[in-house]
Coordinates of C-alpha atoms in Angstrom, one line a residue:
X1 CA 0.0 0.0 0.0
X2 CA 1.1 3.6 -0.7
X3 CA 2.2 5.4 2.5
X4 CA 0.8 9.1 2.4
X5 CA 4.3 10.1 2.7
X6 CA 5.0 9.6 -0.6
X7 CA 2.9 12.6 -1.7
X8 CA 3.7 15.7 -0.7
X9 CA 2.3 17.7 2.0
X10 CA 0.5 21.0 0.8
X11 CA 1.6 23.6 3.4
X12 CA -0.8 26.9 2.8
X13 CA 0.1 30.4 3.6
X14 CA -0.8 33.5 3.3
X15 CA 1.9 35.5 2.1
X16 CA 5.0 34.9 -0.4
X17 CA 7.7 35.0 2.7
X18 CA 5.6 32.7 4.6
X19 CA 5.7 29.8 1.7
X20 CA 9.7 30.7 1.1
X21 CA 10.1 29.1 4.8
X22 CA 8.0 26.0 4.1
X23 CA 9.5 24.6 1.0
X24 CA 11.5 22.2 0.8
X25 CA 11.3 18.3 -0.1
X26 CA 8.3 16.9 0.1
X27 CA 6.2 19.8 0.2
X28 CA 3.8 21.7 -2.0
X29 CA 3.2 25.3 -1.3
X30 CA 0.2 27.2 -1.7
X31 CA -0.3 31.0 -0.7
X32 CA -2.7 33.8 -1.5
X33 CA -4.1 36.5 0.5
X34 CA -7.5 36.5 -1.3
X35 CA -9.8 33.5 0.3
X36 CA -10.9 32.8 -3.2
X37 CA -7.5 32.7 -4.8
X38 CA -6.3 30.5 -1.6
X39 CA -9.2 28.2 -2.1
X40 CA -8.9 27.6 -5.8
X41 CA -5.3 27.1 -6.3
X42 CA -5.4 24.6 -3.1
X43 CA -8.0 22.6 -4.4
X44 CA -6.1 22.0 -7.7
X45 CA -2.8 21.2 -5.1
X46 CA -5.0 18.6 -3.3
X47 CA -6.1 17.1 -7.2
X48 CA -2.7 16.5 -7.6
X49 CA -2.2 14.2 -4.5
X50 CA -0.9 15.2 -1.2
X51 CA -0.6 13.6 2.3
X52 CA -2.6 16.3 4.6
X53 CA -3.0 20.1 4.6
X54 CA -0.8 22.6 7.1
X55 CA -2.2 25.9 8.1
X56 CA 1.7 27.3 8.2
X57 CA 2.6 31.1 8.8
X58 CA 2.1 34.2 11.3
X59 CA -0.9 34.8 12.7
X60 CA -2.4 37.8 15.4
X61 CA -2.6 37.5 19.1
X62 CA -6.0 37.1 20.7
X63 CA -4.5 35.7 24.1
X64 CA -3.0 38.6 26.1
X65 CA -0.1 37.1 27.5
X66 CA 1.2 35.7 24.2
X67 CA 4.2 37.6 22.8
X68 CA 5.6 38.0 19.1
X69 CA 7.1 34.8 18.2
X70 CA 4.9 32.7 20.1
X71 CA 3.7 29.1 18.4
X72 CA 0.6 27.9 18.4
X73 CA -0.5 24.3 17.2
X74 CA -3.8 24.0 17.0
X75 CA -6.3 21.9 18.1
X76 CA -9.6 23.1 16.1
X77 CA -10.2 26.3 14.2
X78 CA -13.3 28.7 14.8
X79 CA -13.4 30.1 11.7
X80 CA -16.7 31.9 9.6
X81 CA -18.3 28.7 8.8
X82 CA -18.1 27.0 12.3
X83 CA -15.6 24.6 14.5
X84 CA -13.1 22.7 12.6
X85 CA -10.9 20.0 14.3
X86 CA -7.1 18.8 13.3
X87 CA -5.8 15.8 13.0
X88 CA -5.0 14.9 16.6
X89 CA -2.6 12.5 16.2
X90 CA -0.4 14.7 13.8
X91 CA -0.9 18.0 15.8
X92 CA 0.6 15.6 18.9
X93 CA 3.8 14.9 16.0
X94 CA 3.9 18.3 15.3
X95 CA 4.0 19.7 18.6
X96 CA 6.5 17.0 20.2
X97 CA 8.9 17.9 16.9
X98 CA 9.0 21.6 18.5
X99 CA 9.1 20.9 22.3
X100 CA 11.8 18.3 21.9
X101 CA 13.7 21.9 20.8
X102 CA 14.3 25.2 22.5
X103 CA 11.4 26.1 20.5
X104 CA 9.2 23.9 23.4
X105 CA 9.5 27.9 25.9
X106 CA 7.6 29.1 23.0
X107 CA 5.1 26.9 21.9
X108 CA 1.2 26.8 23.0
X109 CA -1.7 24.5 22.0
X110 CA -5.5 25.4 21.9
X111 CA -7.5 27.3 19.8
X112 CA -7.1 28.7 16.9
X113 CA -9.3 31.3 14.7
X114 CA -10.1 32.6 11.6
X115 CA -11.2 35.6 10.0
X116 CA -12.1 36.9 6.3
X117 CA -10.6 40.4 6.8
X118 CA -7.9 41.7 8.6
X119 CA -7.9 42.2 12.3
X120 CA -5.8 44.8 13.3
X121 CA -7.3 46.9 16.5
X122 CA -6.4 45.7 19.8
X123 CA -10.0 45.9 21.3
X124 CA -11.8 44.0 18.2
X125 CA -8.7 40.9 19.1
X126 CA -9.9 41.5 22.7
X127 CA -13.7 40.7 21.2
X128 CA -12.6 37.7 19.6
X129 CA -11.0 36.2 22.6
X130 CA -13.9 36.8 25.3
X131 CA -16.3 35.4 22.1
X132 CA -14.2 32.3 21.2
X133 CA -11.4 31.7 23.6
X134 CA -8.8 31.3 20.3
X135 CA -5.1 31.7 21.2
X136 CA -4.2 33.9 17.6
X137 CA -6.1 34.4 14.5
X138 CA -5.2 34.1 10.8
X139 CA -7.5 34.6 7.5
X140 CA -6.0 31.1 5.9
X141 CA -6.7 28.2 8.5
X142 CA -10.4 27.8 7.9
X143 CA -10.3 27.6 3.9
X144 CA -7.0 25.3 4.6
X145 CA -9.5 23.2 7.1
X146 CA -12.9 23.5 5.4
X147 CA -10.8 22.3 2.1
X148 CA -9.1 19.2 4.2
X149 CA -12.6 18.4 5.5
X150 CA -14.2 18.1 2.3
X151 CA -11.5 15.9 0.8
X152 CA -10.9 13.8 3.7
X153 CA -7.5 14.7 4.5
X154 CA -5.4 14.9 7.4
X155 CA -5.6 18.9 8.6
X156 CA -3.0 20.8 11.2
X157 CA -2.4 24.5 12.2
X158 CA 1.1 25.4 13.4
X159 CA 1.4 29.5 13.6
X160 CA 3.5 32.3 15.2
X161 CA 2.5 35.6 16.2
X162 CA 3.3 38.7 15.3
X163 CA 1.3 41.5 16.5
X164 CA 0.5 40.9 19.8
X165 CA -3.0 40.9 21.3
X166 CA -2.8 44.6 23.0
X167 CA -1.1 46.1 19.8
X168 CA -3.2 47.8 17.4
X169 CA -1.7 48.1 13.8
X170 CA -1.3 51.1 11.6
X171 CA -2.9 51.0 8.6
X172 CA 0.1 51.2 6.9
X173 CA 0.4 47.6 8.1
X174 CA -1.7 46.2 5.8
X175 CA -1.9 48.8 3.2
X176 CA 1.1 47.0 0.8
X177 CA -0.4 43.4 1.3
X178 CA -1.1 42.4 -2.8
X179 CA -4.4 40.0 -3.2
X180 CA -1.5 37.6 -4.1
X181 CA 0.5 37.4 -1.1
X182 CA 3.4 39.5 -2.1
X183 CA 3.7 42.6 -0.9
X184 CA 4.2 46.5 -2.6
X185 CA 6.3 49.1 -0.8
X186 CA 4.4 51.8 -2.5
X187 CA 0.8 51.7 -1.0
X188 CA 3.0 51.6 2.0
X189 CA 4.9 54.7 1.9
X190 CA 2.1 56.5 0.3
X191 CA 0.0 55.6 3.6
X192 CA 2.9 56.6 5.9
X193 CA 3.3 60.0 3.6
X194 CA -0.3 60.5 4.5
X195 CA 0.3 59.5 8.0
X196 CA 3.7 60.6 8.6
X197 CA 3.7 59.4 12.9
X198 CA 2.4 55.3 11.8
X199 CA 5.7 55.4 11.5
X200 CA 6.9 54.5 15.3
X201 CA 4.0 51.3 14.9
X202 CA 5.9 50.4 11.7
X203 CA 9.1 50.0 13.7
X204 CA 7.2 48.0 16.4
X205 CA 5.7 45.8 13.6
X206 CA 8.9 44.8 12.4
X207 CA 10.6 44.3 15.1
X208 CA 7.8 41.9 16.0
X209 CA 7.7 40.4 12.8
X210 CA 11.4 39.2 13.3
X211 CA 10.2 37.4 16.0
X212 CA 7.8 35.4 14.2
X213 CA 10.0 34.8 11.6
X214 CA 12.7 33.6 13.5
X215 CA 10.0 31.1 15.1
X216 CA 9.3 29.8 11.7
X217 CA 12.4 28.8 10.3
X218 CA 13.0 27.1 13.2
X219 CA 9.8 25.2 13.6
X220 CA 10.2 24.4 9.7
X221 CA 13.8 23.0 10.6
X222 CA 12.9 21.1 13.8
X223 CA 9.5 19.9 11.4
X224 CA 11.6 18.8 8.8
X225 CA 14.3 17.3 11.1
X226 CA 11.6 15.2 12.8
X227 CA 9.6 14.0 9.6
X228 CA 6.6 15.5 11.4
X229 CA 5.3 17.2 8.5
X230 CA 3.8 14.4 7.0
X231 CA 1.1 12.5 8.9
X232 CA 1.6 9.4 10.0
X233 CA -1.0 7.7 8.8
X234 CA -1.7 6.1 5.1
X235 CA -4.0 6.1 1.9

């Protein structure tokens, strides 16, 4: 029988940086910031064979006490079309693969949500943590699950934050982020031209964003090193 290792997992992002840190052998990636652009290039991925879905990138903090650079692995996503649950036994893979590393002082499992347009005010995060209890929040990890669920295939969230629950982002922030993923510096600086004091906020962002990143590469090393990014489990 065909081990589901032998196709590649589909790792799905949101943005072009976040699916530079997933590739690598063995893995497909799929990013978009648009939820209809994410959808229909991963359902072609998932035609083409794969092992099991990964929710994979940065996400916003809804917990207060969670800093930049915190992971999350998931254990269900609220998302806009209800409660979806991971794979259990591969969340369990991915999250001994990161406490078996330094990475273990960073890493957190619960819940995780998921929204269709960006969250960036501190009290509306605040508003999804009383309403759902979620850890973070992304805009990818319920069209990565609901996509999963409908093809019967393993699902799992692993996520780092970046802007932390009591931080409210500029506009700025999100002003350069391209339907596609990639991003353009000149909505950005026009928006900070406009706004010439988002400026200090920008700084914070990016130092925060550091952070995260940091947290990725390492979780997609100590992933990779660990063979936890395929399920265990087969067709």
């Amino acid at each position: 029988m065909k081990t589901m290792s032998d196709l590649p997992v589909i790792v799905v992002t949101g943005m072009a940086f976040e699916a530079r840190i997933a590739r690598g052998a063995g893995v497909e990636t799929v990013f978009a910031a648009r939820a209809d652009l994410l959808e229909r290039a991963l359902n072609e991925a998932v035609a083409r064979g794969c092992s099991g879905i990964v929710s994979f990138g940065t996400a916003g903090g809804l917990a207060p006490e969670l800093t930049a650079g915190t992971l999350i692995v998931a254990d269900a996503v609220d998302g806009p079309l209800g409660r979806i649950a991971t794979d259990q036994p591969w969340s369990d893979l991915i999250a001994a693969a990161l406490a078996a590393t330094p990475l273990g002082a960073r890493l957190r499992r619960g819940l995780q949500a998921a929204v269709t347009a960006p969250l960036t005010g501190a009290a509306a995060k605040a508003a999804l943590h009383r309403a759902t209890g979620a850890l973070a929040v992304d805009m990818e990890s319920h069209v990565a699950g609901t996509t999963a669920a409908a093809h019967g295939m393993p699902f799992a969230v692993c996520r780092a934050i970046v802007d932390p629950a009591w931080r409210t982002l500029p506009p700025a922030a999100t002003a350069g982020l391209r339907d596609d993923g990639r991003t353009a510096l000149a909505p950005i600086l026009r928006e900070l031209i406009r706004q010439p004091s988002q400026l200090g906020a920008l700084l914070q962002l990016a130092s925060d964003a550091r952070a995260a990143r940091k947290s990725l590469v390492e979780a997609r090393r100590a992933l990779g090193e660990a063979g936890a990014l395929h399920p265990r489990t087969t067709r």
